[in-house]
Amino acid sequence: MERTIYKAGFQASGWARLPHRPPMISRGFCRFFRSESRYKGGHTLFVPTRENHNPQFNRRKLTIKMSRYRRSQNPGATYFFTVVTYRRQAILCDEPIREALRKAIASARAKRPFNIDAWVLLPDHLHCIWTLPVDDGDFATRWSVIKRQVSVVCGDAYWRAEWINASKQKHRESTLWQRRYWEHQIRDETDFTRHMDYIHYNPVKHGYCHQVREWPYSTFHRYVKEGVYSMDWGGDGVDDLVAGE
């Protein structure tokens, strides 16, 4: 069955750099410079140059403090997100968290609107696609509000004192969410369709069900009603599904 999903206003972008993957540094020639474009505060980095050769840098591992990593946020753009629980706890499908998450999303959308194009909720992570307003690209604040509200409602019930370290105390974090998340700006129609398929097939991929239609916590059934997917879509598997996890 051929499917066409119409989306407008995509803005071209490559894959976003993961916060925990600093740039690779070649062996040999190094110098210092101050980076202001991607790291706030101008963190000191090593980069290759033939001007200052120092053998002591040949095998040195580069460490960059990424706490102020700056994400690319473009108004009106469409993004694919992956958000993960802290230490991959299988808790997101618990009724209290599902209800708190539903209310937090509704509250965030009431104050800072965005369109939910696709969503899947799995026990230890979620995937979704959002389209932001044409005059607002701030998805980071939206995610911060959503995660914080869920933590306020459910934090005590899912509190793990043995997991609280100095960093979590400093940021006043609960033990529900992983601090970082993955985002990818959708480039075009093909990219959008590929991530839609990835999201809806994800429960089968992870072994939570045998058929896509069996998983209740996704937007798959909404798209079946709209005629985008057939009810038996994905029954024979789906090829070439690659996205951030």
PDB file of N, CA, C and O in Angstrom, residues 83-89 91-92 97 100 143-180:
ATOM      1  N   VAL A  83      13.641  10.428  24.013  1.00  0.00           N
ATOM      2  CA  VAL A  83      13.804  10.763  25.426  1.00  0.00           C
ATOM      3  C   VAL A  83      13.823   9.454  26.209  1.00  0.00           C
ATOM      4  O   VAL A  83      12.983   8.578  25.991  1.00  0.00           O
ATOM      5  N   VAL A  84      14.788   9.325  27.127  1.00  0.00           N
ATOM      6  CA  VAL A  84      15.045   8.051  27.805  1.00  0.00           C
ATOM      7  C   VAL A  84      14.920   8.219  29.309  1.00  0.00           C
ATOM      8  O   VAL A  84      15.256   9.269  29.865  1.00  0.00           O
ATOM      9  N   THR A  85      14.446   7.186  29.979  1.00  0.00           N
ATOM     10  CA  THR A  85      14.393   7.207  31.440  1.00  0.00           C
ATOM     11  C   THR A  85      15.794   7.047  32.023  1.00  0.00           C
ATOM     12  O   THR A  85      16.698   6.513  31.367  1.00  0.00           O
ATOM     13  N   TYR A  86      15.962   7.495  33.247  1.00  0.00           N
ATOM     14  CA  TYR A  86      17.252   7.367  33.918  1.00  0.00           C
ATOM     15  C   TYR A  86      17.568   5.893  34.154  1.00  0.00           C
ATOM     16  O   TYR A  86      16.747   5.141  34.691  1.00  0.00           O
ATOM     17  N   ARG A  87      18.748   5.486  33.702  1.00  0.00           N
ATOM     18  CA  ARG A  87      19.207   4.107  33.798  1.00  0.00           C
ATOM     19  C   ARG A  87      18.248   3.115  33.138  1.00  0.00           C
ATOM     20  O   ARG A  87      18.154   1.962  33.542  1.00  0.00           O
ATOM     21  N   ARG A  88      17.527   3.597  32.140  1.00  0.00           N
ATOM     22  CA  ARG A  88      16.632   2.745  31.343  1.00  0.00           C
ATOM     23  C   ARG A  88      15.601   2.010  32.193  1.00  0.00           C
ATOM     24  O   ARG A  88      15.265   0.848  31.945  1.00  0.00           O
ATOM     25  N   GLN A  89      15.068   2.694  33.191  1.00  0.00           N
ATOM     26  CA  GLN A  89      14.002   2.095  33.987  1.00  0.00           C
ATOM     27  C   GLN A  89      12.771   1.851  33.121  1.00  0.00           C
ATOM     28  O   GLN A  89      12.368   2.721  32.355  1.00  0.00           O
ATOM     29  N   ILE A  91       9.486   2.188  33.163  1.00  0.00           N
ATOM     30  CA  ILE A  91       8.422   2.794  33.969  1.00  0.00           C
ATOM     31  C   ILE A  91       7.447   3.665  33.173  1.00  0.00           C
ATOM     32  O   ILE A  91       6.382   4.011  33.694  1.00  0.00           O
ATOM     33  N   LEU A  92       7.756   4.024  31.948  1.00  0.00           N
ATOM     34  CA  LEU A  92       6.948   5.016  31.234  1.00  0.00           C
ATOM     35  C   LEU A  92       5.542   4.543  30.905  1.00  0.00           C
ATOM     36  O   LEU A  92       4.638   5.366  30.709  1.00  0.00           O
ATOM     37  N   ILE A  97       2.572   7.406  35.485  1.00  0.00           N
ATOM     38  CA  ILE A  97       3.466   8.205  34.650  1.00  0.00           C
ATOM     39  C   ILE A  97       2.792   8.553  33.320  1.00  0.00           C
ATOM     40  O   ILE A  97       2.941   9.677  32.812  1.00  0.00           O
ATOM     41  N   ALA A 100       0.481  11.406  34.130  1.00  0.00           N
ATOM     42  CA  ALA A 100       1.233  12.632  34.390  1.00  0.00           C
ATOM     43  C   ALA A 100       1.846  13.187  33.111  1.00  0.00           C
ATOM     44  O   ALA A 100       1.877  14.410  32.899  1.00  0.00           O
ATOM     45  N   TRP A 143      10.485  20.659  26.444  1.00  0.00           N
ATOM     46  CA  TRP A 143      10.863  19.385  27.044  1.00  0.00           C
ATOM     47  C   TRP A 143      11.185  19.557  28.527  1.00  0.00           C
ATOM     48  O   TRP A 143      10.862  18.682  29.357  1.00  0.00           O
ATOM     49  N   SER A 144      11.810  20.642  28.893  1.00  0.00           N
ATOM     50  CA  SER A 144      12.133  20.892  30.284  1.00  0.00           C
ATOM     51  C   SER A 144      10.863  20.965  31.131  1.00  0.00           C
ATOM     52  O   SER A 144      10.789  20.385  32.230  1.00  0.00           O
ATOM     53  N   VAL A 145       9.861  21.656  30.626  1.00  0.00           N
ATOM     54  CA  VAL A 145       8.590  21.790  31.340  1.00  0.00           C
ATOM     55  C   VAL A 145       7.908  20.432  31.470  1.00  0.00           C
ATOM     56  O   VAL A 145       7.419  20.069  32.556  1.00  0.00           O
ATOM     57  N   ILE A 146       7.869  19.669  30.397  1.00  0.00           N
ATOM     58  CA  ILE A 146       7.201  18.366  30.421  1.00  0.00           C
ATOM     59  C   ILE A 146       7.878  17.422  31.413  1.00  0.00           C
ATOM     60  O   ILE A 146       7.222  16.801  32.260  1.00  0.00           O
ATOM     61  N   LYS A 147       9.185  17.310  31.315  1.00  0.00           N
ATOM     62  CA  LYS A 147       9.906  16.394  32.198  1.00  0.00           C
ATOM     63  C   LYS A 147       9.807  16.833  33.662  1.00  0.00           C
ATOM     64  O   LYS A 147       9.662  15.993  34.565  1.00  0.00           O
ATOM     65  N   ARG A 148       9.880  18.130  33.891  1.00  0.00           N
ATOM     66  CA  ARG A 148       9.808  18.633  35.264  1.00  0.00           C
ATOM     67  C   ARG A 148       8.434  18.359  35.877  1.00  0.00           C
ATOM     68  O   ARG A 148       8.338  17.940  37.041  1.00  0.00           O
ATOM     69  N   GLN A 149       7.371  18.570  35.110  1.00  0.00           N
ATOM     70  CA  GLN A 149       6.027  18.351  35.651  1.00  0.00           C
ATOM     71  C   GLN A 149       5.795  16.882  35.978  1.00  0.00           C
ATOM     72  O   GLN A 149       5.172  16.555  36.999  1.00  0.00           O
ATOM     73  N   VAL A 150       6.281  15.997  35.134  1.00  0.00           N
ATOM     74  CA  VAL A 150       6.147  14.564  35.420  1.00  0.00           C
ATOM     75  C   VAL A 150       6.941  14.212  36.685  1.00  0.00           C
ATOM     76  O   VAL A 150       6.481  13.437  37.528  1.00  0.00           O
ATOM     77  N   SER A 151       8.116  14.791  36.826  1.00  0.00           N
ATOM     78  CA  SER A 151       8.942  14.521  37.997  1.00  0.00           C
ATOM     79  C   SER A 151       8.287  15.019  39.279  1.00  0.00           C
ATOM     80  O   SER A 151       8.367  14.368  40.325  1.00  0.00           O
ATOM     81  N   VAL A 152       7.635  16.169  39.218  1.00  0.00           N
ATOM     82  CA  VAL A 152       6.952  16.714  40.391  1.00  0.00           C
ATOM     83  C   VAL A 152       5.828  15.792  40.833  1.00  0.00           C
ATOM     84  O   VAL A 152       5.646  15.516  42.031  1.00  0.00           O
ATOM     85  N   VAL A 153       5.070  15.281  39.868  1.00  0.00           N
ATOM     86  CA  VAL A 153       3.913  14.443  40.192  1.00  0.00           C
ATOM     87  C   VAL A 153       4.333  13.043  40.634  1.00  0.00           C
ATOM     88  O   VAL A 153       3.781  12.481  41.579  1.00  0.00           O
ATOM     89  N   CYS A 154       5.314  12.471  39.937  1.00  0.00           N
ATOM     90  CA  CYS A 154       5.667  11.064  40.158  1.00  0.00           C
ATOM     91  C   CYS A 154       7.016  10.858  40.836  1.00  0.00           C
ATOM     92  O   CYS A 154       7.394   9.710  41.099  1.00  0.00           O
ATOM     93  N   GLY A 155       7.748  11.918  41.079  1.00  0.00           N
ATOM     94  CA  GLY A 155       9.110  11.783  41.579  1.00  0.00           C
ATOM     95  C   GLY A 155       9.223  11.015  42.883  1.00  0.00           C
ATOM     96  O   GLY A 155      10.110  10.170  43.050  1.00  0.00           O
ATOM     97  N   ASP A 156       8.329  11.296  43.826  1.00  0.00           N
ATOM     98  CA  ASP A 156       8.417  10.631  45.126  1.00  0.00           C
ATOM     99  C   ASP A 156       8.172   9.128  45.008  1.00  0.00           C
ATOM    100  O   ASP A 156       8.845   8.324  45.665  1.00  0.00           O
ATOM    101  N   ALA A 157       7.209   8.744  44.177  1.00  0.00           N
ATOM    102  CA  ALA A 157       6.872   7.333  44.040  1.00  0.00           C
ATOM    103  C   ALA A 157       7.992   6.542  43.371  1.00  0.00           C
ATOM    104  O   ALA A 157       8.123   5.334  43.606  1.00  0.00           O
ATOM    105  N   TYR A 158       8.787   7.211  42.539  1.00  0.00           N
ATOM    106  CA  TYR A 158       9.852   6.524  41.806  1.00  0.00           C
ATOM    107  C   TYR A 158      11.247   6.969  42.265  1.00  0.00           C
ATOM    108  O   TYR A 158      12.215   6.809  41.544  1.00  0.00           O
ATOM    109  N   TRP A 159      11.321   7.502  43.455  1.00  0.00           N
ATOM    110  CA  TRP A 159      12.580   8.012  43.989  1.00  0.00           C
ATOM    111  C   TRP A 159      13.519   6.864  44.320  1.00  0.00           C
ATOM    112  O   TRP A 159      13.140   5.879  44.935  1.00  0.00           O
ATOM    113  N   ARG A 160      14.787   7.005  43.892  1.00  0.00           N
ATOM    114  CA  ARG A 160      15.814   6.026  44.220  1.00  0.00           C
ATOM    115  C   ARG A 160      16.978   6.769  44.873  1.00  0.00           C
ATOM    116  O   ARG A 160      17.834   7.338  44.183  1.00  0.00           O
ATOM    117  N   ALA A 161      17.000   6.770  46.190  1.00  0.00           N
ATOM    118  CA  ALA A 161      17.996   7.553  46.922  1.00  0.00           C
ATOM    119  C   ALA A 161      19.421   7.130  46.591  1.00  0.00           C
ATOM    120  O   ALA A 161      20.333   7.965  46.562  1.00  0.00           O
ATOM    121  N   GLU A 162      19.611   5.845  46.304  1.00  0.00           N
ATOM    122  CA  GLU A 162      20.965   5.353  46.024  1.00  0.00           C
ATOM    123  C   GLU A 162      21.496   5.853  44.686  1.00  0.00           C
ATOM    124  O   GLU A 162      22.690   5.719  44.398  1.00  0.00           O
ATOM    125  N   TRP A 163      20.643   6.420  43.854  1.00  0.00           N
ATOM    126  CA  TRP A 163      21.067   6.942  42.554  1.00  0.00           C
ATOM    127  C   TRP A 163      21.368   8.439  42.585  1.00  0.00           C
ATOM    128  O   TRP A 163      21.759   9.014  41.574  1.00  0.00           O
ATOM    129  N   ILE A 164      21.133   9.079  43.691  1.00  0.00           N
ATOM    130  CA  ILE A 164      21.357  10.516  43.781  1.00  0.00           C
ATOM    131  C   ILE A 164      22.839  10.785  44.028  1.00  0.00           C
ATOM    132  O   ILE A 164      23.416  10.353  45.027  1.00  0.00           O
ATOM    133  N   ASN A 165      23.460  11.488  43.098  1.00  0.00           N
ATOM    134  CA  ASN A 165      24.866  11.854  43.216  1.00  0.00           C
ATOM    135  C   ASN A 165      24.998  13.373  43.284  1.00  0.00           C
ATOM    136  O   ASN A 165      23.997  14.099  43.300  1.00  0.00           O
ATOM    137  N   ALA A 166      26.215  13.856  43.322  1.00  0.00           N
ATOM    138  CA  ALA A 166      26.443  15.302  43.449  1.00  0.00           C
ATOM    139  C   ALA A 166      25.868  16.072  42.270  1.00  0.00           C
ATOM    140  O   ALA A 166      25.317  17.163  42.425  1.00  0.00           O
ATOM    141  N   SER A 167      25.988  15.491  41.069  1.00  0.00           N
ATOM    142  CA  SER A 167      25.486  16.165  39.877  1.00  0.00           C
ATOM    143  C   SER A 167      23.966  16.300  39.923  1.00  0.00           C
ATOM    144  O   SER A 167      23.411  17.349  39.597  1.00  0.00           O
ATOM    145  N   LYS A 168      23.280  15.233  40.324  1.00  0.00           N
ATOM    146  CA  LYS A 168      21.826  15.294  40.411  1.00  0.00           C
ATOM    147  C   LYS A 168      21.364  16.252  41.498  1.00  0.00           C
ATOM    148  O   LYS A 168      20.359  16.956  41.343  1.00  0.00           O
ATOM    149  N   GLN A 169      22.101  16.303  42.596  1.00  0.00           N
ATOM    150  CA  GLN A 169      21.772  17.254  43.648  1.00  0.00           C
ATOM    151  C   GLN A 169      21.947  18.689  43.156  1.00  0.00           C
ATOM    152  O   GLN A 169      21.116  19.560  43.430  1.00  0.00           O
ATOM    153  N   LYS A 170      23.020  18.921  42.415  1.00  0.00           N
ATOM    154  CA  LYS A 170      23.288  20.257  41.896  1.00  0.00           C
ATOM    155  C   LYS A 170      22.182  20.729  40.959  1.00  0.00           C
ATOM    156  O   LYS A 170      21.750  21.889  41.019  1.00  0.00           O
ATOM    157  N   HIS A 171      21.711  19.823  40.093  1.00  0.00           N
ATOM    158  CA  HIS A 171      20.676  20.188  39.120  1.00  0.00           C
ATOM    159  C   HIS A 171      19.262  19.938  39.639  1.00  0.00           C
ATOM    160  O   HIS A 171      18.291  20.140  38.906  1.00  0.00           O
ATOM    161  N   ARG A 172      19.150  19.497  40.883  1.00  0.00           N
ATOM    162  CA  ARG A 172      17.854  19.214  41.515  1.00  0.00           C
ATOM    163  C   ARG A 172      17.011  18.272  40.642  1.00  0.00           C
ATOM    164  O   ARG A 172      15.834  18.508  40.385  1.00  0.00           O
ATOM    165  N   GLU A 173      17.637  17.202  40.217  1.00  0.00           N
ATOM    166  CA  GLU A 173      16.986  16.249  39.322  1.00  0.00           C
ATOM    167  C   GLU A 173      16.393  15.074  40.087  1.00  0.00           C
ATOM    168  O   GLU A 173      16.904  14.658  41.127  1.00  0.00           O
ATOM    169  N   SER A 174      15.323  14.512  39.525  1.00  0.00           N
ATOM    170  CA  SER A 174      14.743  13.289  40.060  1.00  0.00           C
ATOM    171  C   SER A 174      15.483  12.096  39.469  1.00  0.00           C
ATOM    172  O   SER A 174      16.453  12.249  38.721  1.00  0.00           O
ATOM    173  N   THR A 175      15.015  10.913  39.791  1.00  0.00           N
ATOM    174  CA  THR A 175      15.614   9.700  39.217  1.00  0.00           C
ATOM    175  C   THR A 175      14.704   9.112  38.142  1.00  0.00           C
ATOM    176  O   THR A 175      14.714   7.909  37.895  1.00  0.00           O
ATOM    177  N   LEU A 176      13.930   9.970  37.477  1.00  0.00           N
ATOM    178  CA  LEU A 176      13.029   9.517  36.413  1.00  0.00           C
ATOM    179  C   LEU A 176      13.660   9.600  35.031  1.00  0.00           C
ATOM    180  O   LEU A 176      13.532   8.676  34.225  1.00  0.00           O
ATOM    181  N   TRP A 177      14.318  10.719  34.744  1.00  0.00           N
ATOM    182  CA  TRP A 177      14.728  11.013  33.376  1.00  0.00           C
ATOM    183  C   TRP A 177      16.244  11.030  33.207  1.00  0.00           C
ATOM    184  O   TRP A 177      16.963  11.515  34.068  1.00  0.00           O
ATOM    185  N   GLN A 178      16.691  10.575  32.058  1.00  0.00           N
ATOM    186  CA  GLN A 178      18.062  10.842  31.621  1.00  0.00           C
ATOM    187  C   GLN A 178      18.153  12.319  31.268  1.00  0.00           C
ATOM    188  O   GLN A 178      17.242  12.875  30.649  1.00  0.00           O
ATOM    189  N   ARG A 179      19.236  12.966  31.646  1.00  0.00           N
ATOM    190  CA  ARG A 179      19.333  14.421  31.481  1.00  0.00           C
ATOM    191  C   ARG A 179      19.267  14.838  30.009  1.00  0.00           C
ATOM    192  O   ARG A 179      18.554  15.754  29.637  1.00  0.00           O
ATOM    193  N   ARG A 180      20.030  14.187  29.180  1.00  0.00           N
ATOM    194  CA  ARG A 180      20.078  14.569  27.770  1.00  0.00           C
ATOM    195  C   ARG A 180      18.994  13.850  26.978  1.00  0.00           C
ATOM    196  O   ARG A 180      18.362  12.901  27.454  1.00  0.00           O
TER     197      ARG A 180
END
